[in-house]
Amino acid sequence: MDNKDMMLTVSSSPHIRAKATTSSIMRDVVIALIPALAVAAYVFGAKALLIVALCVATCVASEAITERIMHRDVTVGDWSAVVTGILLAFNLPIQAPWWMCVVGCVFAIVVVKQLFGGLGHNFVNPALAGRAFLLSSWPTHMTGTAFIPLTDTVTSATPLGILKEGGNLSKLPSDLNMFLGLHGVYGAIGEISALALLIGGVYLLIRKVINWRIPVIYIGTVAILSPLFKQDPIFMICSGGLMLGAIFMATDYVTSPTTAKGQVIYAVGCGLMTMFIRMFGGYPEGVSYSILLMNVATPLIERFTRPRVYGYAKEKSE
């Protein structure tokens, strides 16, 4: 045995590395979003694809320009800006004007992501923050009939809108239509088909991009709380952006807890706030704000749920 074989390599942790990279994870997320995009194109037509393309292009360009200006490495090749663009587009109504798509994307990438240091340093989900910014700035463009295609001659509010406004409950779609999202169900571009989003979620689970805790516990909390508020659990699960938020945005690596116990607390908190906002808030939907609020609470959750360090004795109280 020569000296080279006997060489001891000393390095800091982590000592076990996964093969997955940021770009491979983000590509998997894009693939998982394709079924929902296909349903959106079928229901809303080519305009849905144009809005998604505009948001993706704006996010990628905003990220590249900002990183150039701030003298950082250009990281658009990691696909994270593409994911942000698709998710923000999925949270917009089909009647969203082009300039609002651009403003929302620039806010999400430049203000929420790059000004805080780029990917891995943002404290809230950029796509959701962009949607919240647009909703507070131009509420008339983000609510009501903005979700209805102009080509539809028989218009009605979104299912959660009908419920919040105390409208004609006979106009609510059936649970099957809510699940499939192919006929008579309107909402934001990417949230109308629970089935399509579930297919994407299963793909991410199989690829081990996400684990089951956050989406299952988040959706389960809403399902358990629904009867307490005299609501149909299936309606509450399939309506609005719950499936989209629970599977694709609440599971964001950067803004969600890393510990198992922390993920449970985080998911339960998302479910509780979603139901409280839907039942008692001013907006019919509560997914975006509930996830954003729990994003802010994530450092605190991490602090109280971090695992015990091996090799150190627990401090005794005096």
Coordinates of N, CA, C and O in Angstrom, one line a residue, residues 120-274:
G120 N -32.3 31.0 -1.7 CA -31.8 30.5 -0.4 C -31.8 31.6 0.7 O -31.6 31.2 1.9
H121 N -32.0 32.8 0.3 CA -32.0 33.9 1.3 C -33.3 34.6 1.5 O -33.5 35.4 2.4
N122 N -34.3 34.4 0.6 CA -35.6 35.0 0.7 C -36.3 34.4 1.8 O -36.3 33.2 2.0
F123 N -37.0 35.2 2.6 CA -37.7 34.7 3.8 C -39.2 34.4 3.6 O -39.8 33.8 4.4
V124 N -39.7 34.7 2.4 CA -41.1 34.3 2.0 C -41.0 33.8 0.6 O -40.1 34.1 -0.2
N125 N -42.0 33.1 0.2 CA -42.1 32.6 -1.2 C -42.3 33.7 -2.1 O -43.2 34.5 -2.0
P126 N -41.4 33.9 -3.1 CA -41.5 35.0 -4.1 C -42.8 35.1 -4.8 O -43.4 36.1 -5.0
A127 N -43.2 33.9 -5.3 CA -44.5 33.9 -6.1 C -45.7 34.3 -5.3 O -46.5 35.1 -5.8
L128 N -45.8 33.8 -4.1 CA -46.9 34.2 -3.3 C -46.8 35.7 -2.8 O -47.8 36.4 -2.7
A129 N -45.6 36.2 -2.6 CA -45.4 37.6 -2.2 C -45.8 38.5 -3.4 O -46.5 39.5 -3.2
G130 N -45.5 38.0 -4.6 CA -45.9 38.8 -5.8 C -47.4 38.8 -5.9 O -48.0 39.9 -6.3
R131 N -48.1 37.7 -5.7 CA -49.5 37.7 -5.8 C -50.2 38.6 -4.7 O -51.1 39.3 -5.0
A132 N -49.6 38.5 -3.5 CA -50.2 39.4 -2.4 C -50.0 40.8 -2.7 O -50.9 41.7 -2.4
F133 N -48.8 41.2 -3.3 CA -48.6 42.6 -3.7 C -49.6 43.0 -4.8 O -50.2 44.1 -4.7
L134 N -49.9 42.2 -5.8 CA -50.9 42.5 -6.8 C -52.3 42.6 -6.2 O -53.0 43.5 -6.6
L135 N -52.6 41.7 -5.3 CA -53.9 41.7 -4.7 C -54.2 43.0 -3.9 O -55.3 43.5 -3.9
S136 N -53.2 43.4 -3.2 CA -53.4 44.6 -2.3 C -53.3 45.9 -3.2 O -53.9 46.9 -2.8
S137 N -52.6 45.8 -4.3 CA -52.4 47.0 -5.2 C -53.6 47.2 -6.2 O -54.0 48.4 -6.4
W138 N -54.0 46.2 -6.8 CA -55.1 46.2 -7.8 C -56.1 45.2 -7.5 O -56.2 44.2 -8.2
P139 N -56.9 45.3 -6.4 CA -57.8 44.3 -6.0 C -58.9 44.0 -7.0 O -59.4 42.9 -7.2
T140 N -59.3 45.0 -7.8 CA -60.4 44.8 -8.8 C -59.9 43.9 -9.9 O -60.7 43.3 -10.6
H141 N -58.6 43.9 -10.2 CA -58.1 43.1 -11.3 C -57.8 41.6 -10.8 O -57.4 40.8 -11.6
M142 N -57.9 41.4 -9.5 CA -57.5 40.1 -8.9 C -58.7 39.4 -8.3 O -58.5 38.3 -7.7
T143 N -59.9 40.0 -8.4 CA -61.0 39.3 -7.7 C -62.2 39.3 -8.7 O -62.2 40.0 -9.7
G144 N -63.3 38.7 -8.2 CA -64.6 38.8 -8.9 C -64.5 38.2 -10.3 O -64.0 37.1 -10.5
T145 N -65.1 39.0 -11.3 CA -65.2 38.4 -12.7 C -63.8 38.4 -13.4 O -63.8 37.9 -14.5
A146 N -62.8 38.8 -12.8 CA -61.4 38.7 -13.4 C -61.1 37.2 -13.7 O -60.2 37.0 -14.5
F147 N -61.7 36.3 -13.0 CA -61.4 34.9 -13.1 C -62.2 34.3 -14.3 O -62.0 33.1 -14.6
I148 N -63.2 35.0 -14.8 CA -64.1 34.4 -15.8 C -63.6 34.8 -17.2 O -63.4 36.0 -17.5
P149 N -63.5 33.9 -18.2 CA -63.1 34.2 -19.6 C -64.2 35.1 -20.2 O -65.4 34.9 -20.0
L150 N -63.7 36.0 -21.0 CA -64.7 36.9 -21.7 C -65.6 36.1 -22.7 O -66.7 36.5 -23.0
T151 N -65.1 35.0 -23.1 CA -65.9 34.2 -24.1 C -67.1 33.4 -23.4 O -67.9 32.9 -24.1
D152 N -67.1 33.4 -22.1 CA -68.1 32.6 -21.4 C -69.4 33.5 -21.3 O -69.3 34.6 -20.7
T153 N -70.5 33.1 -21.8 CA -71.7 33.9 -21.8 C -72.5 33.7 -20.5 O -73.4 34.5 -20.2
V154 N -72.2 32.6 -19.8 CA -72.9 32.4 -18.5 C -71.8 32.5 -17.4 O -71.1 31.5 -17.1
T155 N -71.6 33.7 -16.8 CA -70.6 33.9 -15.9 C -71.1 33.7 -14.5 O -72.3 33.9 -14.2
S156 N -70.2 33.4 -13.6 CA -70.5 33.3 -12.2 C -69.2 33.5 -11.4 O -68.1 33.4 -12.0
A157 N -69.3 33.8 -10.1 CA -68.1 34.0 -9.3 C -67.4 32.6 -9.1 O -67.9 31.6 -9.4
T158 N -66.2 32.7 -8.5 CA -65.5 31.4 -8.2 C -66.3 30.8 -7.1 O -67.1 31.4 -6.3
P159 N -66.1 29.4 -6.9 CA -66.9 28.7 -5.8 C -66.7 29.4 -4.5 O -67.7 29.5 -3.7
L160 N -65.5 29.7 -4.1 CA -65.3 30.3 -2.8 C -66.0 31.7 -2.7 O -66.4 32.2 -1.7
G161 N -66.0 32.4 -3.9 CA -66.6 33.7 -3.9 C -68.1 33.6 -3.7 O -68.7 34.5 -3.0
I162 N -68.8 32.6 -4.3 CA -70.2 32.4 -4.1 C -70.5 32.1 -2.7 O -71.4 32.7 -2.1
L163 N -69.6 31.3 -2.0 CA -69.8 31.0 -0.6 C -69.6 32.2 0.3 O -70.4 32.5 1.2
K164 N -68.6 33.0 0.0 CA -68.3 34.2 0.8 C -69.4 35.2 0.7 O -69.8 35.9 1.7
E165 N -69.9 35.4 -0.5 CA -70.9 36.5 -0.8 C -72.3 36.0 -0.4 O -73.2 36.9 -0.5
G166 N -72.5 34.8 0.0 CA -73.8 34.3 0.3 C -74.7 34.2 -1.0 O -75.9 34.5 -0.9
G167 N -74.1 33.9 -2.1 CA -74.8 33.9 -3.4 C -75.7 32.7 -3.5 O -75.9 31.9 -2.5
N168 N -76.2 32.4 -4.7 CA -77.0 31.3 -5.0 C -76.2 30.0 -4.9 O -75.4 29.7 -5.8
L169 N -76.4 29.2 -3.9 CA -75.6 28.0 -3.7 C -75.8 26.9 -4.7 O -75.0 26.0 -4.9
S170 N -77.0 27.0 -5.4 CA -77.3 26.1 -6.5 C -76.3 26.2 -7.6 O -76.2 25.3 -8.5
K171 N -75.6 27.3 -7.7 CA -74.6 27.6 -8.8 C -73.3 26.9 -8.5 O -72.4 27.0 -9.3
L172 N -73.1 26.4 -7.3 CA -71.8 25.8 -6.9 C -71.6 24.5 -7.8 O -72.6 23.8 -7.9
P173 N -70.4 24.3 -8.3 CA -70.2 23.1 -9.1 C -70.2 21.9 -8.2 O -70.0 22.0 -7.0
S174 N -70.4 20.7 -8.8 CA -70.4 19.5 -8.1 C -69.0 19.1 -7.6 O -68.0 19.7 -8.1
D175 N -68.9 18.2 -6.6 CA -67.6 17.8 -6.1 C -66.7 17.2 -7.2 O -65.5 17.4 -7.3
L176 N -67.4 16.4 -8.1 CA -66.6 15.8 -9.2 C -66.0 16.9 -10.1 O -64.9 16.8 -10.5
N177 N -66.8 17.9 -10.5 CA -66.3 19.0 -11.3 C -65.2 19.8 -10.6 O -64.2 20.2 -11.3
M178 N -65.4 19.9 -9.3 CA -64.3 20.6 -8.5 C -63.0 19.8 -8.6 O -61.9 20.4 -8.7
F179 N -63.1 18.5 -8.5 CA -62.0 17.6 -8.5 C -61.3 17.6 -9.9 O -60.1 17.7 -10.0
L180 N -62.1 17.5 -11.0 CA -61.5 17.4 -12.3 C -61.2 18.8 -12.9 O -60.2 18.9 -13.5
G181 N -62.0 19.8 -12.6 CA -61.8 21.1 -13.0 C -61.9 21.3 -14.5 O -61.3 22.3 -15.1
L182 N -62.6 20.5 -15.2 CA -62.7 20.6 -16.7 C -63.9 21.4 -17.2 O -63.9 21.8 -18.3
H183 N -64.9 21.5 -16.3 CA -66.1 22.2 -16.8 C -66.8 23.0 -15.7 O -67.1 22.4 -14.7
G184 N -67.1 24.2 -15.9 CA -67.9 25.0 -15.0 C -67.2 25.4 -13.7 O -67.9 25.8 -12.8
V185 N -65.9 25.3 -13.6 CA -65.2 25.7 -12.4 C -64.2 26.7 -12.8 O -63.3 26.5 -13.6
Y186 N -64.3 27.9 -12.2 CA -63.3 28.9 -12.5 C -62.6 29.4 -11.2 O -63.1 29.3 -10.1
G187 N -61.4 29.8 -11.4 CA -60.5 30.3 -10.4 C -59.2 30.8 -11.0 O -59.2 31.1 -12.2
A188 N -58.1 30.9 -10.3 CA -56.9 31.3 -10.8 C -56.4 30.2 -11.9 O -56.9 29.1 -11.8
I189 N -55.5 30.6 -12.7 CA -55.2 29.8 -13.9 C -54.8 28.4 -13.5 O -55.2 27.4 -14.2
G190 N -54.0 28.2 -12.5 CA -53.4 26.9 -12.2 C -54.1 26.2 -11.1 O -53.6 25.1 -10.7
E191 N -55.2 26.6 -10.5 CA -55.8 26.0 -9.4 C -57.1 25.3 -9.6 O -57.7 24.8 -8.7
I192 N -57.5 25.2 -10.8 CA -58.9 24.8 -11.1 C -59.1 23.3 -11.1 O -60.2 22.7 -10.9
S193 N -58.0 22.5 -11.2 CA -58.1 21.0 -11.3 C -57.3 20.4 -10.1 O -56.1 20.4 -10.2
A194 N -58.0 19.9 -9.1 CA -57.3 19.2 -8.0 C -56.6 17.9 -8.5 O -55.6 17.6 -8.0
L195 N -57.2 17.3 -9.5 CA -56.7 16.0 -10.0 C -55.3 16.3 -10.7 O -54.3 15.6 -10.4
A196 N -55.2 17.3 -11.5 CA -54.0 17.6 -12.2 C -52.9 18.0 -11.2 O -51.7 17.6 -11.3
L197 N -53.3 18.7 -10.1 CA -52.3 19.1 -9.1 C -51.8 17.9 -8.3 O -50.7 17.8 -7.9
L198 N -52.8 17.0 -8.0 CA -52.4 15.8 -7.3 C -51.4 14.9 -8.1 O -50.5 14.3 -7.6
I199 N -51.7 14.8 -9.4 CA -50.7 14.1 -10.3 C -49.3 14.6 -10.2 O -48.3 13.9 -10.0
G200 N -49.2 16.0 -10.2 CA -47.9 16.6 -10.0 C -47.3 16.3 -8.6 O -46.1 16.1 -8.5
G201 N -48.2 16.3 -7.6 CA -47.7 16.1 -6.3 C -47.2 14.7 -6.1 O -46.2 14.4 -5.5
V202 N -47.9 13.7 -6.7 CA -47.4 12.3 -6.6 C -46.0 12.2 -7.3 O -45.1 11.5 -6.9
Y203 N -45.9 12.9 -8.5 CA -44.6 12.8 -9.2 C -43.5 13.4 -8.3 O -42.4 12.8 -8.2
L204 N -43.8 14.5 -7.6 CA -42.7 15.0 -6.7 C -42.4 14.1 -5.6 O -41.2 14.0 -5.1
L205 N -43.4 13.4 -5.0 CA -43.2 12.4 -4.0 C -42.3 11.3 -4.5 O -41.4 10.8 -3.8
I206 N -42.7 10.8 -5.6 CA -41.9 9.6 -6.2 C -40.4 10.1 -6.5 O -39.5 9.3 -6.2
R207 N -40.3 11.3 -6.9 CA -38.9 11.8 -7.2 C -38.2 12.3 -5.9 O -37.1 12.7 -6.0
K208 N -38.9 12.2 -4.8 CA -38.4 12.6 -3.5 C -38.0 14.1 -3.5 O -37.0 14.5 -2.7
V209 N -38.7 14.9 -4.3 CA -38.4 16.3 -4.2 C -39.1 16.9 -3.0 O -38.6 17.9 -2.4
I210 N -40.3 16.4 -2.6 CA -40.9 16.8 -1.4 C -41.2 15.6 -0.6 O -41.2 14.5 -1.1
N211 N -41.5 15.8 0.7 CA -42.0 14.7 1.5 C -43.5 14.9 1.8 O -44.1 16.0 1.5
W212 N -44.2 13.9 2.4 CA -45.6 14.0 2.5 C -46.1 14.9 3.6 O -47.3 15.3 3.6
R213 N -45.3 15.2 4.6 CA -45.8 15.9 5.8 C -46.5 17.2 5.5 O -47.7 17.3 6.0
I214 N -45.9 18.1 4.9 CA -46.5 19.5 4.8 C -47.8 19.4 3.9 O -48.9 19.9 4.4
P215 N -47.8 18.8 2.7 CA -49.1 18.8 1.9 C -50.2 18.0 2.6 O -51.3 18.4 2.7
V216 N -49.8 16.8 3.1 CA -50.9 15.9 3.7 C -51.4 16.6 5.0 O -52.7 16.6 5.2
I217 N -50.6 17.1 5.8 CA -51.1 17.6 7.1 C -51.8 19.0 6.9 O -52.8 19.3 7.5
Y218 N -51.3 19.7 5.9 CA -52.0 21.0 5.6 C -53.4 20.7 5.1 O -54.4 21.2 5.6
I219 N -53.5 19.9 4.1 CA -54.8 19.5 3.5 C -55.7 18.8 4.6 O -56.9 19.1 4.7
G220 N -55.1 17.9 5.4 CA -55.8 17.2 6.4 C -56.4 18.1 7.4 O -57.5 17.9 7.9
T221 N -55.6 19.1 7.8 CA -56.1 20.1 8.8 C -57.3 20.8 8.3 O -58.3 21.0 9.0
V222 N -57.3 21.2 7.0 CA -58.5 21.9 6.4 C -59.7 20.9 6.4 O -60.8 21.3 6.7
A223 N -59.4 19.7 6.1 CA -60.5 18.7 6.0 C -61.1 18.5 7.4 O -62.3 18.3 7.5
I224 N -60.3 18.4 8.4 CA -60.8 18.2 9.8 C -61.6 19.4 10.3 O -62.6 19.2 11.0
L225 N -61.1 20.6 10.0 CA -61.8 21.8 10.5 C -63.1 22.1 9.7 O -63.9 22.8 10.3
S226 N -63.2 21.7 8.5 CA -64.3 22.0 7.7 C -65.7 21.7 8.4 O -66.6 22.5 8.4
P227 N -65.9 20.4 8.9 CA -67.2 20.1 9.5 C -67.4 21.0 10.7 O -68.6 21.3 11.0
L228 N -66.4 21.5 11.4 CA -66.6 22.3 12.6 C -67.2 23.7 12.2 O -67.9 24.3 13.0
F229 N -66.9 24.1 10.9 CA -67.5 25.3 10.4 C -68.7 25.0 9.5 O -69.1 25.9 8.7
K230 N -69.2 23.8 9.6 CA -70.4 23.4 8.8 C -70.1 23.5 7.3 O -71.0 23.9 6.5
Q231 N -68.9 23.1 6.9 CA -68.5 23.2 5.5 C -68.2 21.8 5.0 O -67.8 20.9 5.7
D232 N -68.4 21.6 3.7 CA -68.1 20.3 3.0 C -66.6 20.2 2.9 O -66.0 21.0 2.2
P233 N -65.9 19.2 3.5 CA -64.5 19.0 3.4 C -64.0 18.9 2.0 O -62.9 19.5 1.7
I234 N -64.7 18.2 1.1 CA -64.2 18.0 -0.3 C -64.3 19.4 -1.0 O -63.4 19.7 -1.7
F235 N -65.3 20.1 -0.7 CA -65.4 21.5 -1.3 C -64.3 22.3 -0.9 O -63.6 23.0 -1.7
M236 N -64.0 22.3 0.4 CA -62.9 23.2 0.9 C -61.5 22.7 0.4 O -60.6 23.5 0.2
I237 N -61.3 21.4 0.2 CA -60.1 20.9 -0.3 C -59.9 21.3 -1.8 O -58.8 21.7 -2.2
C238 N -60.9 21.0 -2.6 CA -60.8 21.2 -4.0 C -61.0 22.6 -4.5 O -60.6 22.9 -5.7
S239 N -61.5 23.5 -3.7 CA -61.8 24.9 -4.2 C -60.6 25.8 -3.9 O -59.8 25.5 -3.0
G240 N -60.5 26.9 -4.6 CA -59.4 27.8 -4.3 C -58.0 27.3 -4.6 O -57.9 26.3 -5.4
G241 N -57.1 27.8 -4.0 CA -55.7 27.4 -4.2 C -55.1 26.5 -3.2 O -53.8 26.4 -3.1
L242 N -55.9 25.7 -2.5 CA -55.4 24.9 -1.4 C -54.4 23.8 -2.0 O -53.3 23.7 -1.5
M243 N -54.8 23.1 -3.0 CA -54.0 22.0 -3.6 C -52.7 22.6 -4.1 O -51.6 22.1 -3.9
L244 N -52.8 23.7 -4.9 CA -51.6 24.3 -5.5 C -50.7 24.8 -4.4 O -49.5 24.6 -4.4
G245 N -51.2 25.5 -3.4 CA -50.4 26.0 -2.3 C -49.8 24.9 -1.4 O -48.6 25.0 -1.1
A246 N -50.6 23.9 -1.1 CA -50.1 22.8 -0.2 C -49.0 22.0 -0.8 O -48.0 21.6 -0.2
I247 N -49.1 21.7 -2.1 CA -48.2 20.9 -2.8 C -46.9 21.6 -3.3 O -45.8 21.2 -3.2
F248 N -47.2 22.8 -3.9 CA -46.1 23.4 -4.7 C -45.5 24.7 -4.0 O -44.4 25.0 -4.3
M249 N -46.2 25.3 -3.0 CA -45.6 26.5 -2.5 C -45.3 26.4 -1.0 O -44.3 27.0 -0.5
A250 N -46.2 25.7 -0.2 CA -45.9 25.5 1.2 C -44.6 24.7 1.4 O -44.0 24.7 2.5
T251 N -44.3 23.9 0.4 CA -43.2 22.9 0.5 C -41.8 23.6 0.0 O -40.8 22.8 -0.1
D252 N -41.8 24.8 -0.2 CA -40.6 25.5 -0.7 C -39.5 25.3 0.3 O -39.6 25.5 1.5
Y253 N -38.4 24.8 -0.1 CA -37.2 24.4 0.8 C -36.8 25.6 1.6 O -36.4 25.4 2.8
V254 N -36.7 26.8 1.0 CA -36.1 27.9 1.6 C -37.0 28.5 2.8 O -36.5 28.9 3.8
T255 N -38.3 28.4 2.6 CA -39.2 29.1 3.5 C -40.0 28.2 4.4 O -40.9 28.7 5.0
S256 N -39.7 26.9 4.4 CA -40.4 26.0 5.3 C -39.4 25.3 6.2 O -38.2 25.2 5.9
P257 N -39.9 24.8 7.3 CA -39.0 24.2 8.3 C -38.3 22.9 7.7 O -38.9 22.3 6.9
T258 N -37.2 22.6 8.3 CA -36.4 21.4 7.8 C -36.6 20.2 8.7 O -36.4 19.1 8.3
T259 N -37.0 20.5 10.0 CA -37.2 19.3 10.9 C -38.6 18.8 10.8 O -39.6 19.5 10.4
A260 N -38.8 17.5 11.1 CA -40.1 16.8 11.0 C -41.1 17.4 11.9 O -42.2 17.7 11.4
K261 N -40.7 17.7 13.1 CA -41.7 18.3 14.1 C -42.0 19.7 13.6 O -43.2 20.1 13.7
G262 N -41.0 20.4 13.1 CA -41.3 21.8 12.6 C -42.2 21.8 11.4 O -43.1 22.7 11.3
Q263 N -42.1 20.8 10.5 CA -43.0 20.7 9.4 C -44.4 20.5 9.8 O -45.4 21.0 9.2
V264 N -44.6 19.6 10.8 CA -46.0 19.4 11.3 C -46.6 20.6 11.8 O -47.7 21.0 11.5
I265 N -45.9 21.4 12.7 CA -46.4 22.6 13.2 C -46.7 23.6 12.1 O -47.7 24.3 12.1
Y266 N -45.8 23.7 11.2 CA -45.9 24.7 10.1 C -47.2 24.3 9.2 O -48.0 25.2 8.9
A267 N -47.4 23.0 8.9 CA -48.5 22.6 8.1 C -49.8 22.8 8.8 O -50.8 23.3 8.3
V268 N -49.9 22.5 10.1 CA -51.1 22.7 10.9 C -51.4 24.2 11.0 O -52.6 24.6 10.8
G269 N -50.4 25.0 11.2 CA -50.6 26.5 11.2 C -51.2 27.0 9.9 O -52.1 27.8 9.8
C270 N -50.7 26.5 8.7 CA -51.2 26.9 7.4 C -52.7 26.5 7.3 O -53.5 27.3 6.8
G271 N -53.0 25.3 7.7 CA -54.4 24.8 7.6 C -55.3 25.7 8.5 O -56.4 26.0 8.1
L272 N -54.9 25.9 9.8 CA -55.7 26.7 10.7 C -56.0 28.1 10.1 O -57.1 28.6 10.1
M273 N -54.9 28.8 9.6 CA -55.1 30.1 9.1 C -55.9 30.2 7.8 O -56.7 31.1 7.6
T274 N -55.7 29.2 7.0 CA -56.5 29.1 5.8 C -58.0 29.1 6.1 O -58.8 29.8 5.5

